[in-house]
GROMACS .gro file of C-alpha atoms in nm:
model
  312
    1MET     CA    1   3.358   8.232  -3.447
    2VAL     CA    2   3.359   8.141  -3.078
    3GLU     CA    3   2.981   8.080  -3.080
    4GLU     CA    4   3.096   7.797  -3.364
    5LEU     CA    5   3.328   7.684  -3.229
    6LEU     CA    6   3.069   7.608  -2.898
    7ALA     CA    7   2.815   7.461  -3.066
    8THR     CA    8   3.041   7.268  -3.271
    9ALA     CA    9   3.167   7.142  -2.959
   10ALA     CA   10   2.828   7.096  -2.838
   11VAL     CA   11   2.724   6.884  -3.103
   12LEU     CA   12   3.032   6.650  -3.071
   13GLY     CA   13   2.965   6.629  -2.724
   14SER     CA   14   2.621   6.490  -2.778
   15VAL     CA   15   2.715   6.226  -3.034
   16ALA     CA   16   2.993   6.118  -2.782
   17LEU     CA   17   2.755   6.070  -2.534
   18VAL     CA   18   2.504   5.915  -2.743
   19TYR     CA   19   2.765   5.669  -2.902
   20VAL     CA   20   2.895   5.543  -2.468
   21ALA     CA   21   2.503   5.514  -2.430
   22ALA     CA   22   2.504   5.309  -2.724
   23ALA     CA   23   2.825   5.136  -2.671
   24ALA     CA   24   2.777   5.050  -2.289
   25LYS     CA   25   2.656   4.720  -2.215
   26VAL     CA   26   2.565   4.598  -1.836
   27VAL     CA   27   2.561   4.207  -1.807
   28LYS     CA   28   2.387   4.060  -1.495
   29GLN     CA   29   2.600   3.795  -1.261
   30TYR     CA   30   2.388   3.527  -1.432
   31GLU     CA   31   2.417   3.583  -1.759
   32LYS     CA   32   2.721   3.611  -2.029
   33GLY     CA   33   2.728   3.803  -2.291
   34VAL     CA   34   2.833   3.681  -2.680
   35VAL     CA   35   2.931   3.934  -2.917
   36LEU     CA   36   2.887   3.941  -3.320
   37ARG     CA   37   3.010   4.169  -3.480
   38PHE     CA   38   2.906   4.233  -3.862
   39GLY     CA   39   2.761   3.869  -3.786
   40ARG     CA   40   3.052   3.698  -3.721
   41LEU     CA   41   3.098   3.522  -3.347
   42ARG     CA   42   3.396   3.745  -3.190
   43SER     CA   43   3.629   3.547  -2.983
   44GLY     CA   44   3.547   3.540  -2.608
   45VAL     CA   45   3.223   3.590  -2.402
   46ARG     CA   46   3.182   3.889  -2.174
   47ALA     CA   47   3.223   3.807  -1.859
   48PRO     CA   48   2.940   3.982  -1.607
   49GLY     CA   49   2.923   4.367  -1.515
   50PHE     CA   50   3.023   4.706  -1.736
   51THR     CA   51   3.151   4.607  -2.117
   52MET     CA   52   3.193   4.814  -2.368
   53VAL     CA   53   3.043   4.742  -2.773
   54VAL     CA   54   3.124   4.895  -3.107
   55PRO     CA   55   2.750   5.052  -3.119
   56PHE     CA   56   2.603   4.959  -3.509
   57VAL     CA   57   2.882   4.721  -3.623
   58ASP     CA   58   2.827   4.471  -3.318
   59ARG     CA   59   2.557   4.257  -3.158
   60MET     CA   60   2.558   4.141  -2.788
   61HIS     CA   61   2.353   3.865  -2.716
   62LYS     CA   62   2.218   3.795  -2.366
   63VAL     CA   63   2.219   3.410  -2.235
   64ASN     CA   64   2.102   3.317  -1.887
   65MET     CA   65   2.305   3.040  -1.775
   66GLN     CA   66   2.063   3.013  -1.467
   67ILE     CA   67   1.907   2.640  -1.373
   68VAL     CA   68   1.572   2.618  -1.633
   69THR     CA   69   1.245   2.477  -1.504
   70MET     CA   70   1.077   2.400  -1.739
   71PRO     CA   71   0.747   2.167  -1.748
   72VAL     CA   72   0.697   1.903  -2.016
   73PRO     CA   73   0.316   1.916  -2.172
   74ALA     CA   74   0.133   1.566  -2.068
   75GLN     CA   75   0.195   1.306  -2.349
   76ASP     CA   76  -0.033   1.031  -2.401
   77GLY     CA   77   0.065   0.723  -2.451
   78ILE     CA   78   0.028   0.303  -2.468
   79THR     CA   79   0.317   0.110  -2.236
   80ARG     CA   80   0.438  -0.234  -2.355
   81ASP     CA   81   0.171  -0.360  -2.181
   82ASN     CA   82  -0.081  -0.191  -2.406
   83VAL     CA   83  -0.244   0.060  -2.134
   84THR     CA   84  -0.320   0.359  -2.237
   85VAL     CA   85  -0.167   0.612  -2.014
   86ARG     CA   86  -0.120   1.014  -1.973
   87VAL     CA   87   0.191   1.131  -1.817
   88ASP     CA   88   0.348   1.464  -1.716
   89ALA     CA   89   0.717   1.588  -1.692
   90VAL     CA   90   0.950   1.833  -1.553
   91ILE     CA   91   1.262   1.902  -1.687
   92TYR     CA   92   1.538   2.151  -1.495
   93PHE     CA   93   1.839   2.197  -1.724
   94LYS     CA   94   2.131   2.499  -1.763
   95VAL     CA   95   2.354   2.656  -2.025
   96VAL     CA   96   2.730   2.583  -2.036
   97ASP     CA   97   2.845   2.648  -2.356
   98ALA     CA   98   2.680   3.016  -2.414
   99ALA     CA   99   2.849   3.086  -2.752
  100ALA     CA  100   2.724   2.686  -2.851
  101ALA     CA  101   2.372   2.790  -2.750
  102ILE     CA  102   2.367   3.095  -2.965
  103ILE     CA  103   2.511   2.969  -3.277
  104ARG     CA  104   2.450   2.533  -3.260
  105VAL     CA  105   2.051   2.636  -3.187
  106GLU     CA  106   1.803   2.865  -3.284
  107ASP     CA  107   1.604   2.869  -2.986
  108TYR     CA  108   1.800   2.663  -2.748
  109ARG     CA  109   1.480   2.626  -2.505
  110PHE     CA  110   1.275   2.548  -2.758
  111ALA     CA  111   1.470   2.271  -2.861
  112VAL     CA  112   1.500   2.144  -2.518
  113SER     CA  113   1.092   2.152  -2.461
  114GLN     CA  114   1.010   1.935  -2.802
  115ILE     CA  115   1.352   1.704  -2.774
  116ALA     CA  116   1.175   1.647  -2.393
  117GLN     CA  117   0.840   1.582  -2.526
  118THR     CA  118   0.978   1.329  -2.816
  119SER     CA  119   1.149   1.150  -2.543
  120LEU     CA  120   0.858   1.095  -2.259
  121ARG     CA  121   0.628   0.945  -2.574
  122SER     CA  122   0.921   0.754  -2.604
  123ILE     CA  123   1.029   0.619  -2.268
  124ILE     CA  124   0.594   0.532  -2.204
  125GLY     CA  125   0.660   0.305  -2.503
  126LYS     CA  126   0.896   0.136  -2.401
  127SER     CA  127   0.813   0.111  -2.030
  128ASP     CA  128   0.584  -0.109  -1.843
  129LEU     CA  129   0.241   0.018  -1.642
  130ASP     CA  130   0.429  -0.115  -1.322
  131ASP     CA  131   0.796   0.042  -1.356
  132LEU     CA  132   0.564   0.376  -1.450
  133LEU     CA  133   0.365   0.409  -1.098
  134SER     CA  134   0.690   0.215  -0.895
  135ASN     CA  135   1.022   0.223  -1.075
  136ARG     CA  136   1.018   0.628  -1.132
  137GLU     CA  137   1.374   0.630  -1.056
  138LYS     CA  138   1.493   0.401  -1.325
  139LEU     CA  139   1.289   0.535  -1.594
  140ASN     CA  140   1.404   0.940  -1.529
  141GLN     CA  141   1.734   0.879  -1.534
  142GLY     CA  142   1.656   0.701  -1.877
  143LEU     CA  143   1.443   1.007  -1.958
  144GLU     CA  144   1.735   1.223  -1.903
  145LEU     CA  145   1.986   1.036  -2.119
  146MET     CA  146   1.759   1.063  -2.402
  147ILE     CA  147   1.789   1.388  -2.355
  148ASP     CA  148   2.069   1.493  -2.250
  149ASN     CA  149   2.265   1.370  -2.563
  150PRO     CA  150   2.160   1.593  -2.848
  151ALA     CA  151   2.164   1.874  -2.611
  152VAL     CA  152   2.526   1.852  -2.537
  153GLU     CA  153   2.567   1.991  -2.868
  154TRP     CA  154   2.357   2.312  -2.786
  155GLY     CA  155   2.590   2.382  -2.508
  156VAL     CA  156   2.338   2.280  -2.267
  157THR     CA  157   2.305   2.020  -1.950
  158ILE     CA  158   1.988   1.868  -1.851
  159ASP     CA  159   2.023   1.832  -1.418
  160ARG     CA  160   1.707   1.629  -1.398
  161VAL     CA  161   1.384   1.490  -1.499
  162GLU     CA  162   1.122   1.425  -1.286
  163ILE     CA  163   0.799   1.252  -1.387
  164LYS     CA  164   0.511   1.436  -1.220
  165ASP     CA  165   0.182   1.243  -1.267
  166VAL     CA  166   0.077   0.908  -1.448
  167SER     CA  167  -0.318   0.954  -1.573
  168LEU     CA  168  -0.486   0.590  -1.551
  169PRO     CA  169  -0.846   0.570  -1.699
  170GLU     CA  170  -1.131   0.498  -1.512
  171THR     CA  171  -1.170   0.111  -1.605
  172MET     CA  172  -0.784   0.064  -1.483
  173LYS     CA  173  -0.772   0.203  -1.204
  174ARG     CA  174  -1.163  -0.027  -1.100
  175SER     CA  175  -0.962  -0.315  -1.200
  176MET     CA  176  -0.583  -0.229  -0.898
  177ALA     CA  177  -0.838  -0.164  -0.682
  178ARG     CA  178  -0.969  -0.502  -0.719
  179GLN     CA  179  -0.674  -0.664  -0.804
  180ALA     CA  180  -0.513  -0.496  -0.442
  181GLU     CA  181  -0.791  -0.609  -0.222
  182ALA     CA  182  -0.796  -0.925  -0.369
  183ASP     CA  183  -0.436  -0.962  -0.286
  184ARG     CA  184  -0.471  -0.851   0.078
  185GLU     CA  185  -0.749  -1.062   0.127
  186ARG     CA  186  -0.498  -1.331   0.066
  187ARG     CA  187  -0.312  -1.249   0.257
  188ALA     CA  188  -0.504  -1.234   0.526
  189ARG     CA  189  -0.637  -1.590   0.506
  190VAL     CA  190  -0.271  -1.720   0.523
  191ILE     CA  191  -0.198  -1.506   0.844
  192ASN     CA  192  -0.582  -1.667   0.969
  193ALA     CA  193  -0.405  -1.979   0.895
  194ASP     CA  194  -0.106  -1.956   0.982
  195ALA     CA  195  -0.325  -1.894   1.354
  196GLU     CA  196  -0.510  -2.145   1.358
  197LEU     CA  197  -0.215  -2.354   1.340
  198GLN     CA  198  -0.040  -2.243   1.599
  199ALA     CA  199  -0.395  -2.225   1.800
  200SER     CA  200  -0.418  -2.597   1.776
  201LYS     CA  201  -0.087  -2.701   1.800
  202LYS     CA  202  -0.107  -2.508   2.199
  203LEU     CA  203  -0.481  -2.669   2.266
  204ALA     CA  204  -0.281  -3.045   2.176
  205GLU     CA  205  -0.035  -2.913   2.433
  206ALA     CA  206  -0.276  -2.797   2.689
  207ALA     CA  207  -0.499  -3.134   2.654
  208GLY     CA  208  -0.189  -3.337   2.666
  209VAL     CA  209  -0.119  -3.141   2.994
  210MET     CA  210  -0.501  -3.193   3.077
  211SER     CA  211  -0.554  -3.591   3.050
  212ASP     CA  212  -0.206  -3.601   3.334
  213THR     CA  213  -0.430  -3.412   3.584
  214PRO     CA  214  -0.820  -3.459   3.567
  215SER     CA  215  -0.857  -3.167   3.828
  216ALA     CA  216  -0.693  -2.897   3.547
  217LEU     CA  217  -1.051  -2.969   3.322
  218GLN     CA  218  -1.271  -2.922   3.625
  219LEU     CA  219  -1.107  -2.562   3.706
  220ARG     CA  220  -1.071  -2.482   3.344
  221LEU     CA  221  -1.470  -2.563   3.342
  222LEU     CA  222  -1.505  -2.377   3.632
  223GLN     CA  223  -1.291  -2.071   3.422
  224THR     CA  224  -1.494  -2.128   3.189
  225ILE     CA  225  -1.854  -2.077   3.411
  226VAL     CA  226  -1.655  -1.747   3.585
  227ALA     CA  227  -1.593  -1.579   3.238
  228VAL     CA  228  -1.951  -1.663   3.073
  229ALA     CA  229  -2.125  -1.509   3.424
  230ALA     CA  230  -1.942  -1.165   3.401
  231GLU     CA  231  -2.168  -1.128   3.107
  232LYS     CA  232  -2.511  -1.018   3.220
  233ASN     CA  233  -2.704  -1.102   2.925
  234SER     CA  234  -2.639  -1.453   2.851
  235THR     CA  235  -2.774  -1.747   3.043
  236LEU     CA  236  -2.554  -2.062   3.202
  237VAL     CA  237  -2.646  -2.358   3.193
  238LEU     CA  238  -2.440  -2.569   3.402
  239PRO     CA  239  -2.387  -2.921   3.240
  240PHE     CA  240  -2.452  -3.226   3.506
  241PRO     CA  241  -2.047  -3.375   3.645
  242VAL     CA  242  -1.956  -3.615   3.509
  243GLU     CA  243  -1.713  -3.731   3.819
  244LEU     CA  244  -2.073  -3.733   3.944
  245LEU     CA  245  -2.178  -4.034   3.756
  246ARG     CA  246  -1.884  -4.204   3.733
  247PHE     CA  247  -1.907  -4.202   4.176
  248LEU     CA  248  -2.238  -4.359   4.155
  249GLU     CA  249  -2.148  -4.637   3.887
  250ARG     CA  250  -1.873  -4.728   4.158
  251ALA     CA  251  -2.168  -4.722   4.434
  252ALA     CA  252  -2.361  -4.976   4.228
  253ARG     CA  253  -2.105  -5.215   4.144
  254ASP     CA  254  -1.975  -5.193   4.523
  255PRO     CA  255  -2.163  -5.465   4.781
  256SER     CA  256  -2.095  -5.263   5.061
  257ALA     CA  257  -2.253  -4.958   4.940
  258SER     CA  258  -2.548  -5.130   4.847
  259SER     CA  259  -2.885  -5.185   5.087
  260SER     CA  260  -2.830  -5.367   5.424
  261PRO     CA  261  -2.876  -5.767   5.451
  262ALA     CA  262  -3.221  -5.761   5.630
  263SER     CA  263  -3.418  -5.669   5.308
  264PRO     CA  264  -3.254  -5.853   5.012
  265ASP     CA  265  -3.541  -5.765   4.815
  266ARG     CA  266  -3.428  -5.432   4.823
  267ARG     CA  267  -3.092  -5.495   4.585
  268HIS     CA  268  -3.313  -5.566   4.320
  269ALA     CA  269  -3.575  -5.299   4.315
  270ALA     CA  270  -3.532  -5.068   4.041
  271PRO     CA  271  -3.391  -4.787   4.120
  272GLU     CA  272  -3.489  -4.367   4.126
  273GLN     CA  273  -3.519  -4.262   3.753
  274PRO     CA  274  -3.252  -3.898   3.761
  275SER     CA  275  -3.415  -3.624   3.582
  276LEU     CA  276  -3.139  -3.581   3.314
  277HIS     CA  277  -2.998  -3.836   3.112
  278VAL     CA  278  -2.632  -3.809   3.024
  279HIS     CA  279  -2.488  -4.049   2.814
  280ASP     CA  280  -2.092  -4.104   2.881
  281PRO     CA  281  -1.883  -4.332   2.689
  282HIS     CA  282  -1.683  -4.448   2.976
  283LEU     CA  283  -2.007  -4.506   3.140
  284HIS     CA  284  -2.234  -4.768   3.143
  285ASP     CA  285  -2.591  -4.658   3.139
  286LEU     CA  286  -2.705  -4.695   3.475
  287VAL     CA  287  -3.030  -4.582   3.389
  288ASP     CA  288  -3.174  -4.879   3.135
  289ALA     CA  289  -2.986  -5.233   3.320
  290PRO     CA  290  -3.240  -5.203   3.618
  291ARG     CA  291  -3.491  -5.103   3.389
  292GLU     CA  292  -3.479  -5.474   3.222
  293THR     CA  293  -3.484  -5.649   3.567
  294ALA     CA  294  -3.785  -5.463   3.702
  295PRO     CA  295  -4.150  -5.686   3.654
  296ALA     CA  296  -4.428  -5.492   3.481
  297PRO     CA  297  -4.742  -5.445   3.728
  298ALA     CA  298  -4.998  -5.693   3.672
  299PRO     CA  299  -5.341  -5.558   3.526
  300GLN     CA  300  -5.639  -5.476   3.752
  301VAL     CA  301  -5.967  -5.657   3.654
  302ARG     CA  302  -6.281  -5.660   3.799
  303ASP     CA  303  -6.639  -5.795   3.694
  304ASP     CA  304  -6.902  -5.530   3.657
  305ASP     CA  305  -7.281  -5.598   3.692
  306ALA     CA  306  -7.324  -5.676   3.299
  307GLY     CA  307  -7.055  -5.969   3.368
  308THR     CA  308  -6.815  -5.786   3.137
  309ALA     CA  309  -6.456  -5.727   3.220
  310GLY     CA  310  -6.241  -5.422   3.170
  311CYS     CA  311  -5.893  -5.319   3.224
  312ILE     CA  312  -5.808  -5.007   3.355
   0.00000   0.00000   0.00000
């Protein structure tokens, strides 16, 4: 009799142990438990920690409450300005209502993935290429609103949506590169033209100052000569000074600077021709005038023995 009681107690203990093992559930800190009893939702969601359910009667679903990072597969589309692009994105979402995520949608992860792909294709068709490349913040906000509206009913909230990459055809990339190069060239030409305008104004002011002080022009000439002479691989050609020609002009006009009265014929003598002729619009031609007054020498004629005349 005692043995039967011990055997019965052992069986009951084993059944109780199996029941406790089947009924005991542990919900992690980042999870919540949704219990269905005979297919009906039990009121209240099981909090994290140790909990008990009725074996073979209750069925508990654990829902992850962490923020889920889900990549959106790349989608091919045509923008509003008829450019074929390939865009991919990433979405961040989390479950805020565990019961709704289990009851209202079969698989909330798959549902969020599909609505993200369709919304991404829709946002591509409504946007221009420039917006996809430079105005992504606005597109991210619009994409987030498009995904969040149906996801709220599933107990899911969209935390953030980011467009990762925009792939363009090679022909479009070359066209954009040429456009950027042309724009930079235009800006460079505008800058050069502005620099030339400023330099011309400064040169005009410098010319006005030099016209008031002629010696400044000579000093500037000497500075230029010094700057050029510093280069050892260049040849310096010094021009004939205009001031020397002006001095000669004044000397020719002044009678006191001419020859002495004892030899008046020397005044009309042809002066020595300079080796270099420099034309100055403010200077009379000192070389051509004496050339007109000088008489041509008479040819020498001699008679040869045959009686013919020859010119030498």
